[in-house]
Amino acid sequence: MAALRGRPNRAPARAAAGAARPAGGHRRRSAAGRLARGPGAPAEPPGRRRAPARRGAAGPRPGAEPGAALHRQRRARRRELVAEDVHKATGATIRVGIAGEGALHAATWREVSQRYAVVDAENESEVDIVLLVEDGWDRQRHRRWSDRSRASGIPLLPAYVTPGAALIGPFVSTLDEGCLECVEQRRLRARNDGTDYAKVLEAHPERMASIGGQWLTGFAVDLLSALIVREVDRFAADPATPSTRGSLFRLSLDDLRTSTHRWLPDPLCDRCGRLPLDTREGAEIELQHRPKASVDGYRVRSLAGEQDRLRDVYVDSEAGLLRAVYKEGRSVFPSSSAPMGLRATTRTEVGYGHQLDFSASQLTAIAEGIERYGGIEPGGKRTAVRASYRELGPDALDPTTLGLHTDELYSRPGFPYPRYHHDLTFNWVWGYSFARQRPILVPENYAYYGTVYRNTRDHPFVYEISNGCALGGCLEEAILHGILEVAERDAFLMTWYAQLSVPRIDPRSAPNPEVPLIIEHIESFSGYSIEVFNITMEQGVPCFWVLAVDRRGMRDMPKVLCASGSNLNPEKALISALMELGPLVSRPPEFHRQNRPRVEEMLADPYAVVSMEDHAALNGAPEVFDRFDFLLNGSPVRQTFAEAFKDYYQKPKNADLRDDLSETLQQYVRTGLDVVVVDQTTPEHRAGDFACVKVIIPGCLPMTFGHMRRRDRGFERLHRIPHELGYRDRPLTDADINPHPHPFP
């Protein structure tokens, strides 16, 4: 009410001045007015004229039911009693401004005027709440009133009609972030046809503003006006209690089904976004004590009991960050997906989950979708630095340490990435270097792989994806899991590019009995034989490469499929890799048979490999099965878990996640590598108590998709480590690097 806008309640002053209104807040009528309208007749909206009474209509019509007048009187009395109850609950009346037009506006005016004083919505000094009510969806009007509400502090409740549905809310006030533009953009991105729908809105604004009213019926108008009044009653009782705070109420106009939809304010909203500047001070990281959920795990909390809460916060078909969570089709393991529309592009990002039950797979899909949201573009801070590396000097990360494309690729016609040089100007964001123990600047389009969708003036100088992006229940958890992803992908590519004959692991030796059971299930379901290889690199982070090999000659199926996984717990690392392998072996022969012409194209030209799916499809062809000889016919060594990961099984387990993270950071710094962290956490992440980061480890091999986007040159470590680990008798040269597209799925 008034207190919400920081001004005193004027009701007592009005009462003292003799301006008090009867209980319920409606204006006192003259006796003549009451007589003319009849007992209990509602006040009329401004500008509406009554039709002249028909001659002889003063009394009951012949044959009319004698109780009709009594029924009207009782209904009017019930309204007066409700008004009195509201007045008693609030202690004072409120003044309601009602803007808009149409049948719904008129019905709302009649209902509200029975309880409260209806005043001029334009008069900011005399209104406590504004209702914006219309039979259509005038987007420009919505923006004007939303801007006005935020500027004046006067709460706003919209009610409008779109094609097929009427919406009430959200309640916009200074108590909450967000505006009507936020809601509109969330709703557009939540639609499966959002791009086409937005085009129609822009091309036919007047038609789209009015077409919804054609769906309105008298019953729908009565229902909606009653719901609007209920929200005003809630506001009158307590400005913090309207049910449309942070949510929308939707009435489907074809079947009158109702539903409530949560939404999150958009921190990048052009009208109300208030993100702080990205600063050096804000990038400082001081690791905190974080008790773990279990000593053999690396999370501070389990999401198992949070599915309902996370769905409520993030998943909504009307206005959610994630449109829905779907159960995927035939698969060896329960699999789920969670699609998410993006800003300024027709692209859709999808979070996937593959677990041993659908509940867990759906949670994983939600978490991965939220993680991807953080990696697309800065959503927690506003980028403030634009310069070249030469201008920034020691305050910045040298982009050449990230690995560039080869001269051959830069010279190819149509290659989309500009050749890097130290005078190239672009945006930078602040990250934290654990080797230097201070904040440093990182190229924005490397820290956020989706900036190209909005920032068209800066094309990235290298191809980069979600390498090192991770979500956690706290910053420390997110950093640790970002490191684990970098370690996994680096180990896979090191093994492939250097063709390392790494040892096999006997999965039956795993202390966790789930490991051999999962492998047996995959083999029984798919017909593939599973081979497990230890690809752990010099930092000692357990990493596995799993191969599904067709030894039965299955028709139309790939000869080999690959996946990888990492974790500080070796058994969990292998289970992670097996979960990733599951969906790949589940695809039916028809899928691969239809894709065969594409495979033949890539066999003839490796630069035809342009997508993630292409890498697995090409390397599954029987014609190139010999590319895996270095694995399948390489080292005769076969390790047990106890032999391969002796340190893990012998040392005491930490109860604090900070200790696990600190030890892992030391392993990288000790081997000459820096760990740089960019905090990608947004207000949307905080709504679910999450943190999100991008971990960058210069010198580790970055995963790329598309052979023309490959980045395998300029990595001194790629030439050195195979020799130091004993896989090669000398350091590698460029000529030793595997020239074929990698098989990472």
XYZ file of C-alpha atoms in Angstrom, residues 75-312:
238
model
C -26.029 -10.252 -3.593
C -25.466 -6.553 -3.046
C -25.487 -7.098 0.713
C -22.895 -9.863 0.394
C -20.670 -7.455 -1.530
C -21.054 -4.860 1.198
C -20.113 -7.413 3.856
C -16.992 -8.402 1.891
C -16.077 -4.742 1.583
C -16.492 -4.299 5.336
C -14.257 -7.341 5.996
C -11.529 -5.943 3.747
C -11.762 -2.577 5.452
C -11.438 -4.206 8.874
C -8.445 -6.271 7.729
C -6.515 -3.341 6.283
C -7.507 -0.674 8.758
C -7.869 1.801 5.907
C -9.177 1.997 2.403
C -6.997 1.978 -0.705
C -7.385 3.912 -3.910
C -7.380 1.913 -7.112
C -6.679 3.298 -10.560
C -7.995 1.219 -13.450
C -6.473 1.827 -16.879
C -7.360 0.105 -20.121
C -10.548 -0.558 -22.028
C -12.989 -3.230 -23.102
C -15.491 -5.616 -21.523
C -13.004 -7.002 -19.003
C -12.070 -3.461 -17.980
C -15.729 -2.547 -17.455
C -16.450 -5.680 -15.416
C -13.382 -5.103 -13.267
C -14.373 -1.492 -12.688
C -17.806 -2.549 -11.481
C -16.428 -5.178 -9.106
C -13.593 -3.088 -7.693
C -15.794 -0.055 -7.143
C -17.947 -2.098 -4.759
C -14.947 -2.472 -2.415
C -12.571 0.406 -2.992
C -12.303 3.978 -4.157
C -11.689 3.997 -7.899
C -9.613 7.051 -8.826
C -7.862 8.413 -11.873
C -5.018 6.012 -12.711
C -3.012 8.893 -14.207
C -2.970 10.839 -10.925
C 0.073 9.420 -9.154
C -0.529 11.387 -5.973
C -3.984 9.881 -5.458
C -3.553 6.197 -6.366
C -2.217 3.246 -4.344
C -2.338 0.563 -7.030
C -3.019 0.598 -10.776
C -4.860 -2.146 -12.621
C -4.088 -2.312 -16.333
C -7.041 -4.249 -17.743
C -7.819 -4.792 -21.411
C -9.439 -7.256 -23.789
C -6.286 -7.486 -25.890
C -2.521 -7.242 -25.523
C -1.222 -3.760 -26.292
C 2.514 -4.262 -25.763
C 3.389 -0.586 -26.056
C 0.793 0.316 -23.440
C 2.208 -2.383 -21.174
C 5.706 -0.972 -21.503
C 4.551 2.572 -20.757
C 2.657 1.580 -17.630
C 5.415 -0.770 -16.484
C 8.020 2.000 -16.825
C 5.704 4.385 -15.040
C 5.149 1.939 -12.185
C 8.846 1.416 -11.608
C 9.549 5.153 -11.778
C 6.750 6.167 -9.390
C 6.795 3.174 -7.073
C 3.069 2.621 -7.598
C 2.323 -1.112 -7.864
C 0.860 -2.344 -11.135
C -1.261 -5.419 -11.836
C -1.901 -6.149 -15.530
C -4.700 -8.336 -16.862
C -4.826 -8.894 -20.602
C -5.895 -11.295 -23.296
C -3.575 -12.987 -25.771
C -4.596 -15.365 -28.550
C -6.153 -18.286 -26.718
C -5.422 -17.258 -23.136
C -5.978 -14.485 -20.615
C -3.199 -13.561 -18.192
C -3.252 -11.810 -14.840
C 0.063 -10.571 -13.523
C 2.740 -10.355 -12.665
C 2.272 -7.924 -9.827
C 4.949 -5.283 -10.426
C 6.194 -3.314 -7.435
C 9.341 -2.045 -5.787
C 9.312 -5.150 -3.594
C 10.587 -7.229 -6.514
C 12.899 -7.060 -9.503
C 11.483 -7.345 -12.998
C 8.949 -5.669 -15.239
C 6.378 -6.545 -17.878
C 9.056 -6.533 -20.577
C 10.910 -9.269 -18.650
C 7.778 -11.392 -18.635
C 7.159 -10.858 -22.328
C 10.687 -11.925 -23.236
C 10.552 -14.954 -20.934
C 7.264 -16.001 -22.523
C 8.642 -15.658 -26.031
C 11.738 -17.721 -25.232
C 9.628 -20.379 -23.526
C 7.632 -21.014 -26.711
C 8.722 -23.748 -29.075
C 7.682 -21.412 -31.910
C 9.061 -18.306 -30.225
C 10.996 -17.028 -33.227
C 8.027 -17.182 -35.599
C 5.683 -15.813 -32.952
C 7.970 -12.826 -32.362
C 8.026 -12.108 -36.091
C 4.224 -12.070 -36.194
C 4.114 -9.728 -33.193
C 6.473 -7.291 -34.910
C 4.800 -7.511 -38.314
C 1.181 -7.209 -37.106
C 1.197 -5.377 -33.759
C -2.336 -3.977 -34.007
C -3.863 -7.259 -35.067
C -2.064 -9.200 -32.344
C -3.062 -6.545 -29.782
C -6.767 -7.080 -30.423
C -7.204 -10.662 -31.600
C -7.296 -12.127 -28.096
C -10.563 -10.387 -27.313
C -12.367 -12.552 -29.835
C -11.904 -15.463 -27.417
C -13.571 -13.727 -24.470
C -16.952 -14.985 -23.277
C -19.179 -13.514 -20.603
C -18.294 -16.301 -18.202
C -14.568 -15.755 -18.791
C -14.985 -12.029 -18.127
C -16.798 -12.708 -14.839
C -14.166 -15.234 -13.754
C -11.252 -12.971 -14.624
C -12.728 -9.907 -12.956
C -13.315 -11.935 -9.777
C -9.695 -13.086 -9.813
C -8.464 -9.538 -10.306
C -10.519 -8.356 -7.335
C -9.090 -11.183 -5.242
C -5.585 -9.885 -5.986
C -6.620 -6.355 -5.015
C -8.029 -7.737 -1.759
C -4.704 -9.412 -1.050
C -2.863 -6.176 -1.746
C -5.213 -4.254 0.523
C -4.601 -6.716 3.346
C -0.814 -6.719 2.855
C 1.092 -5.319 -0.159
C 3.504 -8.264 0.056
C 0.856 -10.985 -0.313
C -0.580 -10.868 -3.871
C -0.329 -14.351 -5.354
C 0.880 -12.864 -8.640
C 4.139 -11.664 -7.110
C 6.735 -13.445 -9.229
C 4.090 -15.404 -11.108
C 1.408 -15.267 -13.772
C -2.146 -16.529 -13.585
C -3.287 -18.024 -16.896
C -6.842 -18.784 -17.997
C -7.099 -20.926 -21.123
C -10.019 -19.478 -23.061
C -10.936 -22.617 -24.972
C -11.606 -24.798 -21.925
C -11.304 -22.292 -19.008
C -8.525 -24.254 -17.354
C -6.458 -22.215 -14.944
C -2.784 -22.454 -14.095
C -0.121 -20.490 -12.245
C 3.314 -19.892 -13.774
C 6.480 -18.751 -12.014
C 8.961 -16.510 -13.804
C 12.356 -15.031 -13.059
C 13.245 -11.388 -13.715
C 15.685 -10.930 -16.582
C 18.876 -9.229 -15.370
C 19.631 -8.235 -18.975
C 16.229 -6.592 -19.517
C 16.636 -3.390 -21.528
C 14.082 -1.614 -19.328
C 14.755 -2.742 -15.775
C 18.059 -4.642 -15.747
C 20.431 -3.311 -13.085
C 23.516 -5.490 -13.224
C 26.622 -4.208 -11.441
C 29.792 -3.497 -13.379
C 32.363 -6.269 -13.720
C 35.278 -5.179 -11.542
C 38.669 -6.406 -10.383
C 37.463 -6.367 -6.771
C 34.420 -8.451 -7.636
C 36.631 -11.156 -9.143
C 38.553 -11.865 -5.943
C 38.067 -15.440 -4.701
C 38.704 -16.566 -1.151
C 37.864 -20.236 -0.719
C 35.480 -21.004 2.143
C 34.944 -24.060 4.340
C 32.297 -26.266 2.702
C 31.208 -29.436 4.534
C 30.460 -32.194 2.032
C 27.230 -34.125 1.754
C 29.293 -37.346 1.955
C 33.000 -37.987 2.436
C 33.327 -40.014 -0.779
C 31.404 -37.428 -2.837
C 32.232 -33.954 -4.100
C 28.993 -32.048 -3.610
C 27.855 -29.900 -0.706
C 24.240 -30.972 -1.086
C 22.183 -33.597 -2.830
C 19.530 -32.462 -5.294
C 17.554 -35.672 -4.844
C 15.004 -34.023 -2.581
C 14.846 -30.737 -4.491
C 13.177 -31.751 -7.737
C 9.847 -30.059 -6.968
C 11.534 -26.856 -5.824
C 13.850 -26.670 -8.834
C 11.003 -27.356 -11.233
C 9.018 -24.592 -9.573
